[in-house]
Amino acid sequence: MSRMATEIPFHRPSLSELEKQYLLAALEERYWGGGVWVERVESALKVLYDREVVVVSSGTAALHVALSLLLAGRGGEVIVPTWTFTATASEVIHAGGTPVLVDVGPSLHLTPEVVEAALTSRTKGVIVVHYAGEAAPICAIRELCDRHGLWLIEDTCHALPAYYEGKLCGTFGEIATLSFHATKPVAAGQGGALLIRDRQEAERARRLRRHGWVRSTQVPWEYEVVELGWNYSLSDFQAAVALAQIERLQETWSARKRLAQIYSRALQPVQDIELYSVRQFEEAGWHLFPIFWKGASLADKNRLLERMQRRGYPLNVHYKPLHLHAAYRPYLSPSRTFPVAERAYQEEISLPLWPDLPESQAWAVVEVLREELRRFDGRKSVYR
Ligand SMILES: Cc1ncc(COP(=O)(O)O)c(C=O)c1O
């Protein structure tokens, strides 16, 4: 099989004149460090979420700051789903805590039952991931956290925006984190933000993102480092692009939903493919479009992905569960099992879903996928 000349990328940020206009303006203003454009992003997100907003350099940095605030140097266990990106758990460790990796429910989210079963006297909090832009059962988990005196972080990196029964994801936790990575619904290359309930915590987050210093109000060149922080600032270039993307959010979200409709309709009749089921199509963020090749082995799936890639349709996998990665081995308890996540790892495939993806290409992805599935001989685990 020869490689096709043209390839449909797995992701491609949406670019309009607005991103160009804002980026050029930020360049010409010649400040370049995080200044007025960062403040504009914070104001725009404050209008959307009605939370204190602290913009930082990535979703990972947002998680690090959030966990540092909530663990407050005292350590403790934090319940994290194994079905997520590494940053959700690595930042617990970087903030001095211990991640307790747990399995997920059928929707690939934490469930109250799974959380309840993992509670110990050392549990301090829970991180929920709104996987693929579909809300986790957040009200029930919020209620459980309140009952046990635990804090809740929402990793909202896939869900900008997404709703749970009409309420925005990112507004249920003490803190929620966003990512503006190039692949995300608001893409700025890199970037992230914390949405924080408590004003004083937000002030600390602002200080921690910039070396923990406080500037003198009287003497412009003086500052005092009052605690140790990091340089997690976002530049004005990235903030300018992020602002344009936030202002275009309804447009890009609608485009994602249109494509998700196409995929859903086209894949419904395909034997052996199961769609990711969401509670309400209109409330989901559609950052990813996961499908499940029922009964596939990991080897079968890898062969399918390889064939799709060679035909010019690189697909992806979200996720290889964290408990299967070497770095998390020391954090596993021998008695904990992950049957749902392990089955999903064998079967899950993510299709390209980005706002400017032409509809004809979405149909083409499905057509080529169907062809490859037809060629697969399930009894022998080979392609004809
Ligand atoms: C669920 C989740 N959390 C956190 C992150 C980290 O975000 P960033 O890449 O901006 O550091 C990602 C990024 O892929 C993610 O998917």
GROMACS .gro file of C-alpha atoms and ligand atoms in nm:
model
  400
    1MET     CA    1   0.000   0.000   0.000
    2SER     CA    2   0.152   0.335  -0.098
    3ARG     CA    3   0.120   0.645   0.116
    4MET     CA    4  -0.137   0.893  -0.017
    5ALA     CA    5  -0.010   1.233  -0.130
    6THR     CA    6  -0.268   1.424   0.069
    7GLU     CA    7  -0.341   1.353   0.428
    8ILE     CA    8  -0.630   1.461   0.649
    9PRO     CA    9  -0.456   1.575   0.968
   10PHE     CA   10  -0.592   1.449   1.297
   11HIS     CA   11  -0.628   1.805   1.417
   12ARG     CA   12  -0.591   2.153   1.273
   13PRO     CA   13  -0.670   2.472   1.465
   14SER     CA   14  -0.933   2.696   1.310
   15LEU     CA   15  -0.782   3.014   1.168
   16SER     CA   16  -0.976   3.328   1.071
   17GLU     CA   17  -0.888   3.692   1.009
   18LEU     CA   18  -0.962   3.764   1.377
   19GLU     CA   19  -0.668   3.555   1.508
   20LYS     CA   20  -0.439   3.729   1.255
   21GLN     CA   21  -0.567   4.074   1.345
   22TYR     CA   22  -0.528   4.023   1.722
   23LEU     CA   23  -0.188   3.856   1.689
   24LEU     CA   24  -0.053   4.139   1.476
   25ALA     CA   25  -0.190   4.395   1.721
   26ALA     CA   26  -0.016   4.215   2.011
   27LEU     CA   27   0.309   4.210   1.813
   28GLU     CA   28   0.292   4.577   1.731
   29GLU     CA   29   0.213   4.678   2.087
   30ARG     CA   30   0.569   4.558   2.170
   31TYR     CA   31   0.496   4.450   2.523
   32TRP     CA   32   0.507   4.076   2.437
   33GLY     CA   33   0.513   3.953   2.797
   34GLY     CA   34   0.176   3.862   2.947
   35GLY     CA   35  -0.004   4.197   2.974
   36VAL     CA   36  -0.321   4.346   2.840
   37TRP     CA   37  -0.406   4.048   2.612
   38VAL     CA   38  -0.386   3.810   2.905
   39GLU     CA   39  -0.620   4.040   3.099
   40ARG     CA   40  -0.862   4.040   2.804
   41VAL     CA   41  -0.869   3.659   2.801
   42GLU     CA   42  -0.932   3.659   3.175
   43SER     CA   43  -1.220   3.907   3.134
   44ALA     CA   44  -1.376   3.708   2.849
   45LEU     CA   45  -1.362   3.384   3.049
   46LYS     CA   46  -1.498   3.560   3.358
   47VAL     CA   47  -1.803   3.666   3.159
   48LEU     CA   48  -1.853   3.306   3.043
   49TYR     CA   49  -1.793   3.128   3.376
   50ASP     CA   50  -1.854   3.389   3.646
   51ARG     CA   51  -1.540   3.266   3.826
   52GLU     CA   52  -1.205   3.421   3.912
   53VAL     CA   53  -0.983   3.347   3.611
   54VAL     CA   54  -0.605   3.309   3.617
   55VAL     CA   55  -0.444   3.251   3.277
   56VAL     CA   56  -0.127   3.038   3.276
   57SER     CA   57   0.109   2.882   3.024
   58SER     CA   58  -0.064   2.541   2.983
   59GLY     CA   59  -0.335   2.312   3.113
   60THR     CA   60  -0.061   2.122   3.294
   61ALA     CA   61   0.056   2.441   3.469
   62ALA     CA   62  -0.307   2.511   3.564
   63LEU     CA   63  -0.334   2.167   3.726
   64HIS     CA   64   0.000   2.218   3.905
   65VAL     CA   65  -0.110   2.550   4.051
   66ALA     CA   66  -0.457   2.416   4.140
   67LEU     CA   67  -0.316   2.115   4.322
   68SER     CA   68  -0.051   2.322   4.496
   69LEU     CA   69  -0.323   2.550   4.632
   70LEU     CA   70  -0.554   2.273   4.745
   71LEU     CA   71  -0.294   2.031   4.884
   72ALA     CA   72  -0.117   2.327   5.048
   73GLY     CA   73   0.209   2.138   5.103
   74ARG     CA   74   0.042   1.884   5.333
   75GLY     CA   75   0.025   1.593   5.086
   76GLY     CA   76  -0.259   1.343   5.079
   77GLU     CA   77  -0.440   1.121   4.832
   78VAL     CA   78  -0.620   1.250   4.527
   79ILE     CA   79  -0.857   1.026   4.331
   80VAL     CA   80  -0.784   1.042   3.956
   81PRO     CA   81  -0.939   0.842   3.671
   82THR     CA   82  -0.693   0.619   3.487
   83TRP     CA   83  -0.867   0.720   3.162
   84THR     CA   84  -0.703   1.059   3.110
   85PHE     CA   85  -0.393   1.243   2.993
   86THR     CA   86  -0.084   1.209   3.212
   87ALA     CA   87  -0.097   1.571   3.337
   88THR     CA   88  -0.412   1.501   3.541
   89ALA     CA   89  -0.211   1.265   3.764
   90SER     CA   90   0.149   1.388   3.725
   91GLU     CA   91   0.060   1.728   3.872
   92VAL     CA   92  -0.074   1.562   4.188
   93ILE     CA   93   0.275   1.421   4.239
   94HIS     CA   94   0.447   1.750   4.149
   95ALA     CA   95   0.231   1.922   4.411
   96GLY     CA   96   0.335   1.672   4.678
   97GLY     CA   97   0.028   1.447   4.673
   98THR     CA   98  -0.037   1.084   4.586
   99PRO     CA   99  -0.258   1.001   4.290
  100VAL     CA  100  -0.497   0.713   4.350
  101LEU     CA  101  -0.573   0.583   4.002
  102VAL     CA  102  -0.917   0.428   3.967
  103ASP     CA  103  -1.123   0.270   3.690
  104VAL     CA  104  -1.404   0.455   3.514
  105GLY     CA  105  -1.771   0.383   3.446
  106PRO     CA  106  -1.917   0.292   3.105
  107SER     CA  107  -1.905   0.658   2.991
  108LEU     CA  108  -1.529   0.657   3.070
  109HIS     CA  109  -1.573   0.906   3.354
  110LEU     CA  110  -1.534   0.873   3.728
  111THR     CA  111  -1.857   0.764   3.893
  112PRO     CA  112  -1.966   0.827   4.253
  113GLU     CA  113  -1.949   0.451   4.318
  114VAL     CA  114  -1.587   0.426   4.200
  115VAL     CA  115  -1.488   0.732   4.404
  116GLU     CA  116  -1.665   0.608   4.716
  117ALA     CA  117  -1.487   0.272   4.697
  118ALA     CA  118  -1.145   0.445   4.678
  119LEU     CA  119  -1.191   0.676   4.979
  120THR     CA  120  -0.952   0.644   5.272
  121SER     CA  121  -0.874   0.863   5.573
  122ARG     CA  122  -0.595   1.022   5.363
  123THR     CA  123  -0.819   1.127   5.072
  124LYS     CA  124  -0.809   1.505   5.021
  125GLY     CA  125  -0.982   1.555   4.689
  126VAL     CA  126  -1.103   1.427   4.354
  127ILE     CA  127  -1.019   1.527   3.997
  128VAL     CA  128  -1.296   1.475   3.745
  129VAL     CA  129  -1.217   1.476   3.372
  130HIS     CA  130  -1.494   1.572   3.132
  131TYR     CA  131  -1.364   1.325   2.876
  132ALA     CA  132  -1.402   1.416   2.508
  133GLY     CA  133  -1.612   1.718   2.607
  134GLU     CA  134  -1.888   1.503   2.761
  135ALA     CA  135  -1.974   1.601   3.118
  136ALA     CA  136  -1.893   1.350   3.391
  137PRO     CA  137  -2.175   1.279   3.643
  138ILE     CA  138  -2.060   1.594   3.813
  139CYS     CA  139  -2.358   1.674   4.039
  140ALA     CA  140  -2.343   1.335   4.208
  141ILE     CA  141  -1.965   1.360   4.252
  142ARG     CA  142  -1.996   1.715   4.387
  143GLU     CA  143  -2.252   1.594   4.638
  144LEU     CA  144  -2.026   1.304   4.741
  145CYS     CA  145  -1.729   1.540   4.787
  146ASP     CA  146  -1.938   1.772   5.004
  147ARG     CA  147  -2.055   1.477   5.215
  148HIS     CA  148  -1.696   1.366   5.280
  149GLY     CA  149  -1.536   1.711   5.314
  150LEU     CA  150  -1.328   1.674   4.996
  151TRP     CA  151  -1.240   1.933   4.738
  152LEU     CA  152  -1.316   1.883   4.369
  153ILE     CA  153  -1.109   1.985   4.067
  154GLU     CA  154  -1.266   1.970   3.724
  155ASP     CA  155  -1.015   1.899   3.449
  156THR     CA  156  -1.212   2.086   3.185
  157CYS     CA  157  -0.938   2.072   2.920
  158HIS     CA  158  -1.172   1.888   2.675
  159ALA     CA  159  -1.489   2.072   2.765
  160LEU     CA  160  -1.478   2.436   2.657
  161PRO     CA  161  -1.769   2.463   2.645
  162ALA     CA  162  -1.981   2.172   2.765
  163TYR     CA  163  -2.281   2.158   2.994
  164TYR     CA  164  -2.428   1.928   3.255
  165GLU     CA  165  -2.805   1.972   3.270
  166GLY     CA  166  -2.777   2.330   3.150
  167LYS     CA  167  -2.487   2.427   3.378
  168LEU     CA  168  -2.139   2.491   3.244
  169CYS     CA  169  -1.871   2.234   3.313
  170GLY     CA  170  -1.602   2.415   3.507
  171THR     CA  171  -1.844   2.573   3.754
  172PHE     CA  172  -1.893   2.274   3.989
  173GLY     CA  173  -1.546   2.238   4.139
  174GLU     CA  174  -1.347   2.454   4.381
  175ILE     CA  175  -1.115   2.493   4.082
  176ALA     CA  176  -1.143   2.398   3.715
  177THR     CA  177  -0.860   2.390   3.462
  178LEU     CA  178  -0.860   2.474   3.091
  179SER     CA  179  -0.604   2.412   2.816
  180PHE     CA  180  -0.539   2.622   2.505
  181HIS     CA  181  -0.307   2.364   2.352
  182ALA     CA  182  -0.312   2.357   1.969
  183THR     CA  183  -0.550   2.059   1.965
  184LYS     CA  184  -0.805   2.202   2.207
  185PRO     CA  185  -1.140   2.377   2.141
  186VAL     CA  186  -0.973   2.712   2.222
  187ALA     CA  187  -0.634   2.674   2.058
  188ALA     CA  188  -0.346   2.916   2.105
  189GLY     CA  189  -0.048   2.686   2.055
  190GLN     CA  190  -0.004   2.655   2.430
  191GLY     CA  191  -0.183   2.807   2.725
  192GLY     CA  192  -0.429   2.734   3.001
  193ALA     CA  193  -0.637   2.884   3.277
  194LEU     CA  194  -0.769   2.825   3.626
  195LEU     CA  195  -1.131   2.899   3.710
  196ILE     CA  196  -1.140   2.958   4.085
  197ARG     CA  197  -1.430   3.008   4.325
  198ASP     CA  198  -1.239   3.172   4.605
  199ARG     CA  199  -1.097   3.523   4.551
  200GLN     CA  200  -0.807   3.478   4.790
  201GLU     CA  201  -0.705   3.149   4.627
  202ALA     CA  202  -0.716   3.330   4.292
  203GLU     CA  203  -0.484   3.600   4.426
  204ARG     CA  204  -0.238   3.332   4.535
  205ALA     CA  205  -0.264   3.160   4.196
  206ARG     CA  206  -0.179   3.493   4.027
  207ARG     CA  207   0.124   3.528   4.251
  208LEU     CA  208   0.241   3.169   4.204
  209ARG     CA  209   0.228   3.190   3.824
  210ARG     CA  210   0.485   3.471   3.840
  211HIS     CA  211   0.756   3.360   4.086
  212GLY     CA  212   0.551   3.430   4.397
  213TRP     CA  213   0.644   3.796   4.399
  214VAL     CA  214   0.450   4.103   4.504
  215ARG     CA  215   0.536   4.433   4.340
  216SER     CA  216   0.575   4.743   4.550
  217THR     CA  217   0.293   4.989   4.497
  218GLN     CA  218   0.526   5.283   4.571
  219VAL     CA  219   0.858   5.196   4.406
  220PRO     CA  220   0.814   5.060   4.052
  221TRP     CA  221   1.141   4.861   4.041
  222GLU     CA  222   1.092   4.689   4.372
  223TYR     CA  223   0.930   4.357   4.445
  224GLU     CA  224   0.931   4.105   4.725
  225VAL     CA  225   0.933   3.726   4.670
  226VAL     CA  226   0.686   3.626   4.939
  227GLU     CA  227   0.667   3.258   4.844
  228LEU     CA  228   0.828   3.035   4.583
  229GLY     CA  229   0.637   3.020   4.257
  230TRP     CA  230   0.701   2.944   3.891
  231ASN     CA  231   0.712   3.123   3.561
  232TYR     CA  232   0.380   3.003   3.425
  233SER     CA  233   0.290   3.327   3.244
  234LEU     CA  234   0.135   3.323   2.899
  235SER     CA  235   0.274   3.562   2.637
  236ASP     CA  236   0.052   3.824   2.476
  237PHE     CA  237   0.089   3.648   2.138
  238GLN     CA  238  -0.076   3.334   2.266
  239ALA     CA  239  -0.332   3.532   2.462
  240ALA     CA  240  -0.425   3.731   2.149
  241VAL     CA  241  -0.492   3.411   1.956
  242ALA     CA  242  -0.679   3.260   2.253
  243LEU     CA  243  -0.902   3.569   2.275
  244ALA     CA  244  -0.996   3.542   1.907
  245GLN     CA  245  -1.076   3.174   1.958
  246ILE     CA  246  -1.293   3.249   2.262
  247GLU     CA  247  -1.483   3.514   2.066
  248ARG     CA  248  -1.540   3.254   1.789
  249LEU     CA  249  -1.639   2.976   2.029
  250GLN     CA  250  -2.005   2.950   1.927
  251GLU     CA  251  -1.904   2.927   1.561
  252THR     CA  252  -1.637   2.658   1.615
  253TRP     CA  253  -1.853   2.462   1.860
  254SER     CA  254  -2.138   2.457   1.606
  255ALA     CA  255  -1.897   2.330   1.340
  256ARG     CA  256  -1.783   2.050   1.575
  257LYS     CA  257  -2.143   1.955   1.641
  258ARG     CA  258  -2.223   1.949   1.267
  259LEU     CA  259  -1.933   1.711   1.205
  260ALA     CA  260  -2.027   1.497   1.505
  261GLN     CA  261  -2.378   1.464   1.354
  262ILE     CA  262  -2.230   1.350   1.026
  263TYR     CA  263  -2.009   1.091   1.192
  264SER     CA  264  -2.297   0.969   1.409
  265ARG     CA  265  -2.531   0.926   1.113
  266ALA     CA  266  -2.268   0.764   0.893
  267LEU     CA  267  -2.143   0.523   1.157
  268GLN     CA  268  -2.476   0.420   1.311
  269PRO     CA  269  -2.526   0.133   1.065
  270VAL     CA  270  -2.166   0.011   1.072
  271GLN     CA  271  -2.144  -0.333   1.224
  272ASP     CA  272  -1.898  -0.375   1.511
  273ILE     CA  273  -1.862   0.002   1.563
  274GLU     CA  274  -2.021   0.150   1.871
  275LEU     CA  275  -2.058   0.525   1.913
  276TYR     CA  276  -1.962   0.707   2.229
  277SER     CA  277  -2.291   0.775   2.396
  278VAL     CA  278  -2.348   1.122   2.533
  279ARG     CA  279  -2.636   1.232   2.755
  280GLN     CA  280  -2.743   1.517   2.529
  281PHE     CA  281  -2.587   1.582   2.193
  282GLU     CA  282  -2.628   1.961   2.222
  283GLU     CA  283  -2.460   1.983   2.564
  284ALA     CA  284  -2.141   1.796   2.472
  285GLY     CA  285  -1.827   1.986   2.374
  286TRP     CA  286  -1.720   1.738   2.100
  287HIS     CA  287  -1.349   1.795   2.151
  288LEU     CA  288  -1.302   1.431   2.047
  289PHE     CA  289  -1.514   1.186   1.852
  290PRO     CA  290  -1.436   0.848   2.011
  291ILE     CA  291  -1.571   0.528   1.856
  292PHE     CA  292  -1.533   0.169   1.979
  293TRP     CA  293  -1.447  -0.128   1.762
  294LYS     CA  294  -1.637  -0.387   1.962
  295GLY     CA  295  -1.447  -0.704   2.043
  296ALA     CA  296  -1.121  -0.583   1.884
  297SER     CA  297  -0.786  -0.677   2.033
  298LEU     CA  298  -0.519  -0.412   2.075
  299ALA     CA  299  -0.317  -0.575   1.795
  300ASP     CA  300  -0.618  -0.562   1.558
  301LYS     CA  301  -0.679  -0.199   1.640
  302ASN     CA  302  -0.316  -0.105   1.591
  303ARG     CA  303  -0.318  -0.273   1.250
  304LEU     CA  304  -0.632  -0.082   1.155
  305LEU     CA  305  -0.477   0.249   1.268
  306GLU     CA  306  -0.165   0.171   1.067
  307ARG     CA  307  -0.369   0.100   0.752
  308MET     CA  308  -0.575   0.415   0.795
  309GLN     CA  309  -0.257   0.618   0.841
  310ARG     CA  310  -0.104   0.474   0.525
  311ARG     CA  311  -0.414   0.572   0.330
  312GLY     CA  312  -0.381   0.932   0.449
  313TYR     CA  313  -0.623   0.919   0.744
  314PRO     CA  314  -0.421   0.933   1.066
  315LEU     CA  315  -0.657   0.852   1.354
  316ASN     CA  316  -0.570   0.859   1.722
  317VAL     CA  317  -0.627   0.692   2.060
  318HIS     CA  318  -0.752   0.863   2.377
  319TYR     CA  319  -0.624   0.702   2.595
  320LYS     CA  320  -0.372   0.442   2.691
  321PRO     CA  321  -0.484   0.430   3.057
  322LEU     CA  322  -0.238   0.579   3.302
  323HIS     CA  323  -0.200   0.259   3.509
  324LEU     CA  324  -0.041   0.092   3.204
  325HIS     CA  325   0.239   0.352   3.186
  326ALA     CA  326   0.571   0.274   3.356
  327ALA     CA  327   0.584   0.604   3.551
  328TYR     CA  328   0.263   0.524   3.739
  329ARG     CA  329   0.361   0.171   3.845
  330PRO     CA  330   0.481   0.286   4.190
  331TYR     CA  331   0.138   0.437   4.256
  332LEU     CA  332  -0.068   0.125   4.186
  333SER     CA  333  -0.223  -0.089   4.453
  334PRO     CA  334  -0.217  -0.463   4.371
  335SER     CA  335  -0.583  -0.504   4.462
  336ARG     CA  336  -0.713  -0.239   4.222
  337THR     CA  337  -0.833  -0.351   3.878
  338PHE     CA  338  -0.929  -0.148   3.570
  339PRO     CA  339  -1.152  -0.369   3.350
  340VAL     CA  340  -1.352  -0.087   3.188
  341ALA     CA  341  -1.048   0.123   3.095
  342GLU     CA  342  -0.856  -0.179   2.968
  343ARG     CA  343  -1.141  -0.290   2.744
  344ALA     CA  344  -1.180   0.068   2.617
  345TYR     CA  345  -0.807   0.086   2.541
  346GLN     CA  346  -0.846  -0.216   2.312
  347GLU     CA  347  -1.145  -0.073   2.130
  348GLU     CA  348  -1.127   0.309   2.133
  349ILE     CA  349  -1.035   0.507   1.822
  350SER     CA  350  -1.063   0.887   1.790
  351LEU     CA  351  -1.170   1.032   1.454
  352PRO     CA  352  -1.049   1.373   1.330
  353LEU     CA  353  -1.284   1.645   1.453
  354TRP     CA  354  -1.177   2.003   1.400
  355PRO     CA  355  -1.396   2.299   1.308
  356ASP     CA  356  -1.262   2.359   0.955
  357LEU     CA  357  -1.271   1.991   0.855
  358PRO     CA  358  -1.469   1.985   0.529
  359GLU     CA  359  -1.785   1.775   0.561
  360SER     CA  360  -1.685   1.580   0.248
  361GLN     CA  361  -1.368   1.473   0.427
  362ALA     CA  362  -1.561   1.355   0.732
  363TRP     CA  363  -1.767   1.135   0.498
  364ALA     CA  364  -1.442   1.016   0.338
  365VAL     CA  365  -1.297   0.918   0.679
  366VAL     CA  366  -1.602   0.699   0.740
  367GLU     CA  367  -1.593   0.549   0.391
  368VAL     CA  368  -1.228   0.448   0.417
  369LEU     CA  369  -1.281   0.316   0.769
  370ARG     CA  370  -1.572   0.102   0.647
  371GLU     CA  371  -1.360  -0.034   0.363
  372GLU     CA  372  -1.084  -0.132   0.601
  373LEU     CA  373  -1.328  -0.292   0.845
  374ARG     CA  374  -1.481  -0.495   0.558
  375ARG     CA  375  -1.135  -0.624   0.471
  376PHE     CA  376  -1.077  -0.744   0.824
  377ASP     CA  377  -1.121  -1.116   0.874
  378GLY     CA  378  -1.217  -1.140   1.240
  379ARG     CA  379  -1.167  -1.516   1.261
  380LYS     CA  380  -0.805  -1.493   1.154
  381SER     CA  381  -0.734  -1.141   1.283
  382VAL     CA  382  -0.595  -1.041   0.942
  383TYR     CA  383  -0.683  -0.804   0.660
  384ARG     CA  384  -0.762  -0.943   0.319
  385LIG     C1  385  -0.751   1.586   3.005
  385LIG     C2  386  -0.630   1.673   2.991
  385LIG     N1  387  -0.582   1.733   3.099
  385LIG     C3  388  -0.473   1.814   3.094
  385LIG     C4  389  -0.408   1.836   2.974
  385LIG     C5  390  -0.285   1.922   2.974
  385LIG     O1  391  -0.302   2.038   2.898
  385LIG     P1  392  -0.175   2.110   2.830
  385LIG     O2  393  -0.136   2.027   2.711
  385LIG     O3  394  -0.226   2.244   2.792
  385LIG     O4  395  -0.067   2.115   2.931
  385LIG     C6  396  -0.456   1.775   2.859
  385LIG     C7  397  -0.386   1.797   2.731
  385LIG     O5  398  -0.395   1.721   2.639
  385LIG     C8  399  -0.569   1.690   2.866
  385LIG     O6  400  -0.617   1.629   2.759
   0.00000   0.00000   0.00000
